[in-house]
Amino acid sequence: MTSHKTTQTMKPATAAKKLGVYLEATPAEFQEGVVSRDELNALQAEPPQWLLDLRRNGPHPRPVVAAKLGVSISGLARGGVTEALTTERIEALKAENPEWLQKERATQAEVRKEAARLKAKKAGRDAETDAPRR
């Protein structure tokens, strides 16, 4: 019995998400077709110029915008940012440093601090349970 390996494909939206780019800014042929796993790997290994330009200049999808600003995606929404932003606009926001951005960065810092505290606490508990008993 021989097994035939089928080519795994994904929708352009999924491929764009995996590549970290805004789908609507990609070329039409990318948006209209399907992307195989091999094609995705090739795009990641040797990105074409359009992909390099999108990653450098944007527009960037919300997860990338949030990461570049140091806030959560929810924080972007609370700040009124609902659309994709270019790198230039992200840098302008950083320079303006509006009050909502300051608040969201502080919130994100607290969330990270609490996550680190919980992780350290869990690691301490795990070390206790792994220790040999006398």
Coordinates of N, CA and C in Angstrom, one line a residue:
M1 N 0.8 -1.2 0.0 CA 0.0 0.0 0.0 C 0.9 1.2 0.0
T2 N 0.8 2.1 -1.0 CA 1.5 3.3 -1.0 C 0.7 4.5 -0.6
S3 N 1.3 5.4 0.1 CA 0.5 6.5 0.5 C 1.0 7.7 -0.4
H4 N 0.0 8.4 -0.9 CA 0.3 9.6 -1.7 C 0.2 10.8 -0.8
K5 N 1.3 11.6 -0.8 CA 1.4 12.8 0.0 C 0.7 13.9 -0.7
T6 N -0.4 14.4 0.0 CA -1.1 15.6 -0.6 C -0.4 16.8 -0.2
T7 N -0.5 17.8 -1.1 CA 0.2 19.1 -0.8 C -0.7 19.9 0.1
Q8 N -0.2 20.3 1.2 CA -0.9 21.1 2.2 C -1.0 22.5 1.7
T9 N -2.2 23.1 1.6 CA -2.4 24.4 1.2 C -3.1 25.2 2.2
M10 N -3.0 26.6 2.1 CA -3.7 27.4 3.0 C -4.2 28.6 2.3
K11 N -5.2 29.3 2.9 CA -5.8 30.5 2.3 C -4.7 31.6 2.4
P12 N -4.8 32.6 1.5 CA -3.9 33.7 1.5 C -3.9 34.4 2.8
A13 N -5.1 34.5 3.5 CA -5.1 35.2 4.8 C -4.3 34.5 5.8
T14 N -4.3 33.2 5.8 CA -3.5 32.4 6.8 C -2.0 32.6 6.5
A15 N -1.7 32.5 5.2 CA -0.3 32.7 4.8 C 0.2 34.1 5.2
A16 N -0.6 35.1 4.9 CA -0.2 36.5 5.3 C 0.0 36.6 6.8
K17 N -0.8 36.0 7.5 CA -0.7 36.0 9.0 C 0.6 35.4 9.4
K18 N 1.0 34.2 8.8 CA 2.2 33.5 9.1 C 3.4 34.3 8.7
L19 N 3.3 35.1 7.6 CA 4.4 35.9 7.2 C 4.5 37.3 7.9
G20 N 3.4 37.6 8.7 CA 3.4 38.8 9.4 C 3.2 40.1 8.6
V21 N 2.3 39.9 7.5 CA 2.1 41.0 6.6 C 0.6 41.3 6.5
Y22 N 0.2 42.4 6.1 CA -1.2 42.8 5.9 C -1.7 42.3 4.6
L23 N -2.7 41.4 4.6 CA -3.1 40.8 3.4 C -3.5 41.8 2.3
E24 N -4.2 42.8 2.6 CA -4.7 43.8 1.6 C -3.6 44.5 0.9
A25 N -2.4 44.5 1.5 CA -1.2 45.2 0.9 C -0.4 44.2 0.0
T26 N -0.7 42.9 0.0 CA 0.1 42.0 -0.8 C -0.4 42.1 -2.3
P27 N 0.4 41.5 -3.2 CA 0.1 41.5 -4.6 C -1.2 40.7 -4.9
A28 N -1.9 41.1 -5.9 CA -3.2 40.5 -6.2 C -3.1 39.0 -6.4
E29 N -2.0 38.5 -7.1 CA -1.8 37.1 -7.3 C -1.7 36.3 -6.0
F30 N -1.1 36.9 -5.0 CA -1.0 36.3 -3.7 C -2.4 36.2 -3.0
Q31 N -3.1 37.3 -3.1 CA -4.4 37.4 -2.5 C -5.5 36.4 -3.1
E32 N -5.3 36.2 -4.4 CA -6.3 35.4 -5.1 C -6.1 33.9 -5.2
G33 N -4.9 33.5 -4.9 CA -4.6 32.1 -5.0 C -4.6 31.4 -3.7
V34 N -4.1 30.2 -3.7 CA -3.8 29.4 -2.4 C -2.3 29.3 -2.3
V35 N -1.8 29.1 -1.1 CA -0.4 29.0 -0.9 C -0.1 27.7 -0.3
S36 N 0.8 27.0 -0.9 CA 1.2 25.6 -0.4 C 2.2 25.8 0.7
R37 N 2.4 24.8 1.5 CA 3.4 24.9 2.6 C 4.8 25.1 2.0
D38 N 5.1 24.5 0.9 CA 6.4 24.7 0.2 C 6.6 26.1 -0.2
E39 N 5.5 26.7 -0.8 CA 5.6 28.1 -1.2 C 5.8 29.0 0.0
L40 N 5.1 28.7 1.1 CA 5.3 29.5 2.3 C 6.7 29.5 2.8
N41 N 7.2 28.2 2.8 CA 8.6 28.1 3.3 C 9.6 28.8 2.4
A42 N 9.3 28.8 1.1 CA 10.2 29.5 0.1 C 10.1 31.0 0.4
L43 N 8.9 31.5 0.6 CA 8.7 33.0 0.9 C 9.5 33.4 2.2
Q44 N 9.5 32.5 3.2 CA 10.1 32.8 4.4 C 11.7 32.7 4.2
A45 N 12.1 31.7 3.5 CA 13.6 31.5 3.3 C 14.2 32.6 2.4
E46 N 13.5 32.9 1.3 CA 14.0 33.9 0.4 C 12.9 34.8 0.0
P47 N 12.6 35.8 0.9 CA 11.5 36.7 0.6 C 11.7 37.5 -0.7
P48 N 10.6 37.6 -1.5 CA 10.7 38.5 -2.7 C 10.7 40.0 -2.3
Q49 N 11.0 40.8 -3.2 CA 11.1 42.3 -2.9 C 9.8 42.8 -2.3
W50 N 8.7 42.4 -2.8 CA 7.4 43.0 -2.2 C 7.2 42.6 -0.8
L51 N 7.7 41.4 -0.4 CA 7.5 41.0 1.0 C 8.5 41.7 1.9
L52 N 9.7 41.9 1.4 CA 10.7 42.7 2.1 C 10.2 44.1 2.4
D53 N 9.6 44.7 1.3 CA 9.1 46.1 1.4 C 8.0 46.2 2.4
L54 N 7.1 45.2 2.4 CA 5.9 45.2 3.3 C 6.4 45.1 4.7
R55 N 7.3 44.2 5.0 CA 7.9 44.0 6.3 C 8.6 45.3 6.8
R56 N 9.2 46.0 5.9 CA 10.0 47.1 6.3 C 9.1 48.4 6.5
N57 N 8.2 48.6 5.5 CA 7.5 49.9 5.5 C 6.0 49.7 5.8
G58 N 5.4 48.5 5.8 CA 4.0 48.3 6.1 C 3.2 48.6 4.8
P59 N 1.9 48.7 5.0 CA 1.2 48.7 6.2 C 1.3 47.4 7.0
H60 N 1.3 47.5 8.3 CA 1.5 46.3 9.1 C 0.1 45.9 9.8
P61 N -0.1 44.6 9.9 CA -1.3 44.1 10.6 C -1.3 44.5 12.1
R62 N -2.4 44.4 12.7 CA -2.5 44.8 14.1 C -1.5 44.1 15.1
P63 N -1.3 42.8 15.0 CA -0.4 42.2 15.9 C 1.1 42.8 15.8
V64 N 1.5 43.1 14.6 CA 2.8 43.7 14.3 C 2.8 45.1 14.9
V65 N 1.7 45.9 14.6 CA 1.6 47.3 15.1 C 1.7 47.3 16.7
A66 N 0.9 46.4 17.3 CA 0.9 46.3 18.7 C 2.3 46.0 19.3
A67 N 3.0 45.0 18.7 CA 4.3 44.6 19.1 C 5.3 45.8 19.0
K68 N 5.2 46.5 17.8 CA 6.1 47.6 17.6 C 5.9 48.8 18.6
L69 N 4.6 48.9 19.0 CA 4.3 50.0 20.0 C 4.5 49.5 21.5
G70 N 4.6 48.2 21.6 CA 4.8 47.7 23.0 C 3.5 47.7 23.8
V71 N 2.4 47.4 23.1 CA 1.1 47.3 23.7 C 0.4 46.0 23.2
S72 N -0.8 45.7 23.8 CA -1.6 44.6 23.4 C -2.5 45.0 22.2
I73 N -3.0 44.0 21.5 CA -4.0 44.3 20.4 C -5.2 45.0 21.0
S74 N -5.6 44.6 22.2 CA -6.8 45.2 22.8 C -6.5 46.7 23.2
G75 N -5.2 46.9 23.6 CA -4.8 48.2 23.9 C -4.8 49.1 22.7
L76 N -4.5 48.6 21.5 CA -4.6 49.4 20.2 C -6.1 49.8 20.0
A77 N -7.0 48.8 20.2 CA -8.4 49.1 20.0 C -8.9 50.2 21.0
R78 N -8.5 50.1 22.3 CA -8.8 51.1 23.3 C -8.3 52.4 22.9
G79 N -7.1 52.5 22.2 CA -6.5 53.7 21.8 C -7.1 54.2 20.5
G80 N -8.1 53.5 19.9 CA -8.7 53.9 18.7 C -8.0 53.5 17.4
V81 N -7.0 52.7 17.5 CA -6.2 52.2 16.3 C -6.9 50.9 15.9
T82 N -7.6 51.0 14.8 CA -8.3 49.8 14.3 C -7.8 49.4 12.9
E83 N -7.0 50.3 12.2 CA -6.6 50.0 10.9 C -5.1 49.6 10.9
A84 N -4.6 49.1 9.8 CA -3.2 48.8 9.6 C -2.4 50.1 9.5
L85 N -1.2 50.1 10.1 CA -0.4 51.3 10.1 C 0.9 51.1 9.4
T86 N 1.4 52.1 8.8 CA 2.8 52.0 8.1 C 3.8 52.2 9.2
T87 N 5.0 51.9 8.9 CA 6.2 52.1 9.8 C 6.3 53.5 10.1
E88 N 6.1 54.4 9.1 CA 6.2 55.8 9.3 C 5.2 56.3 10.4
R89 N 4.0 55.8 10.3 CA 2.9 56.2 11.2 C 3.2 55.7 12.6
I90 N 3.7 54.5 12.7 CA 4.1 53.9 14.0 C 5.1 54.7 14.7
E91 N 6.1 55.1 13.9 CA 7.2 56.0 14.5 C 6.7 57.3 14.9
A92 N 5.7 57.9 14.1 CA 5.1 59.2 14.5 C 4.3 59.0 15.8
L93 N 3.6 57.9 16.0 CA 2.9 57.7 17.2 C 3.8 57.6 18.4
K94 N 4.9 56.9 18.2 CA 5.9 56.8 19.3 C 6.5 58.2 19.6
A95 N 6.7 59.0 18.6 CA 7.2 60.3 18.9 C 6.2 61.2 19.6
E96 N 4.9 61.1 19.2 CA 3.9 61.9 19.8 C 3.6 61.4 21.2
N97 N 3.7 60.1 21.4 CA 3.5 59.4 22.7 C 2.3 59.9 23.4
P98 N 1.1 59.7 22.8 CA -0.2 60.2 23.3 C -0.4 59.5 24.7
E99 N -1.3 60.1 25.4 CA -1.7 59.5 26.8 C -2.1 58.1 26.7
W100 N -3.0 57.7 25.7 CA -3.4 56.4 25.7 C -2.3 55.4 25.5
L101 N -1.3 55.8 24.7 CA -0.1 54.9 24.5 C 0.7 54.7 25.7
Q102 N 0.9 55.8 26.5 CA 1.6 55.7 27.7 C 0.9 54.8 28.7
K103 N -0.5 54.9 28.8 CA -1.3 54.1 29.7 C -1.2 52.6 29.3
E104 N -1.3 52.4 28.0 CA -1.3 51.0 27.5 C 0.1 50.3 27.7
R105 N 1.1 51.1 27.5 CA 2.5 50.6 27.7 C 2.7 50.2 29.2
A106 N 2.2 51.1 30.0 CA 2.3 50.8 31.5 C 1.5 49.5 31.8
T107 N 0.3 49.4 31.3 CA -0.5 48.2 31.5 C 0.2 47.0 31.0
Q108 N 0.7 47.1 29.8 CA 1.5 45.9 29.3 C 2.7 45.5 30.1
A109 N 3.4 46.5 30.6 CA 4.5 46.3 31.5 C 4.1 45.6 32.8
E110 N 2.9 46.0 33.3 CA 2.4 45.3 34.5 C 2.0 43.9 34.2
V111 N 1.4 43.6 33.1 CA 1.0 42.3 32.7 C 2.2 41.4 32.6
R112 N 3.3 41.9 31.9 CA 4.5 41.1 31.8 C 5.2 40.8 33.1
K113 N 5.2 41.8 34.0 CA 5.7 41.7 35.3 C 5.0 40.6 36.1
E114 N 3.7 40.6 36.1 CA 2.9 39.6 36.8 C 3.1 38.2 36.2
A115 N 3.2 38.1 34.9 CA 3.4 36.9 34.2 C 4.8 36.3 34.6
A116 N 5.8 37.1 34.7 CA 7.1 36.7 35.2 C 7.0 36.2 36.6
R117 N 6.3 37.0 37.5 CA 6.2 36.6 38.9 C 5.5 35.2 39.0
L118 N 4.4 35.0 38.3 CA 3.7 33.7 38.3 C 4.6 32.6 37.8
K119 N 5.3 32.9 36.8 CA 6.2 31.9 36.2 C 7.3 31.5 37.2
A120 N 7.9 32.5 37.9 CA 8.9 32.2 38.9 C 8.3 31.4 40.1
K121 N 7.1 31.8 40.5 CA 6.4 31.1 41.6 C 6.1 29.7 41.2
K122 N 5.7 29.4 40.0 CA 5.4 28.1 39.5 C 6.7 27.3 39.4
A123 N 7.8 27.9 39.0 CA 9.1 27.2 38.9 C 9.5 26.8 40.3
G124 N 9.3 27.7 41.3 CA 9.7 27.3 42.7 C 8.9 26.2 43.2
R125 N 7.6 26.1 42.9 CA 6.7 25.0 43.3 C 7.1 23.7 42.6
D126 N 7.5 23.8 41.3 CA 7.9 22.6 40.6 C 9.2 22.1 41.2
A127 N 10.1 23.0 41.6 CA 11.4 22.5 42.1 C 11.1 21.8 43.5
E128 N 10.2 22.3 44.2 CA 9.8 21.7 45.5 C 9.3 20.3 45.3
T129 N 8.4 20.1 44.3 CA 7.8 18.8 44.1 C 8.8 17.8 43.5
D130 N 9.8 18.3 42.8 CA 10.8 17.4 42.2 C 11.9 17.1 43.1
A131 N 12.0 17.8 44.2 CA 13.1 17.5 45.2 C 12.9 16.2 45.9
P132 N 14.0 15.4 46.1 CA 13.8 14.1 46.8 C 13.4 14.3 48.2
R133 N 12.6 13.4 48.7 CA 12.1 13.5 50.1 C 12.9 12.6 51.0
R134 N 13.1 13.0 52.2 CA 13.9 12.2 53.2 C 13.0 11.5 54.1

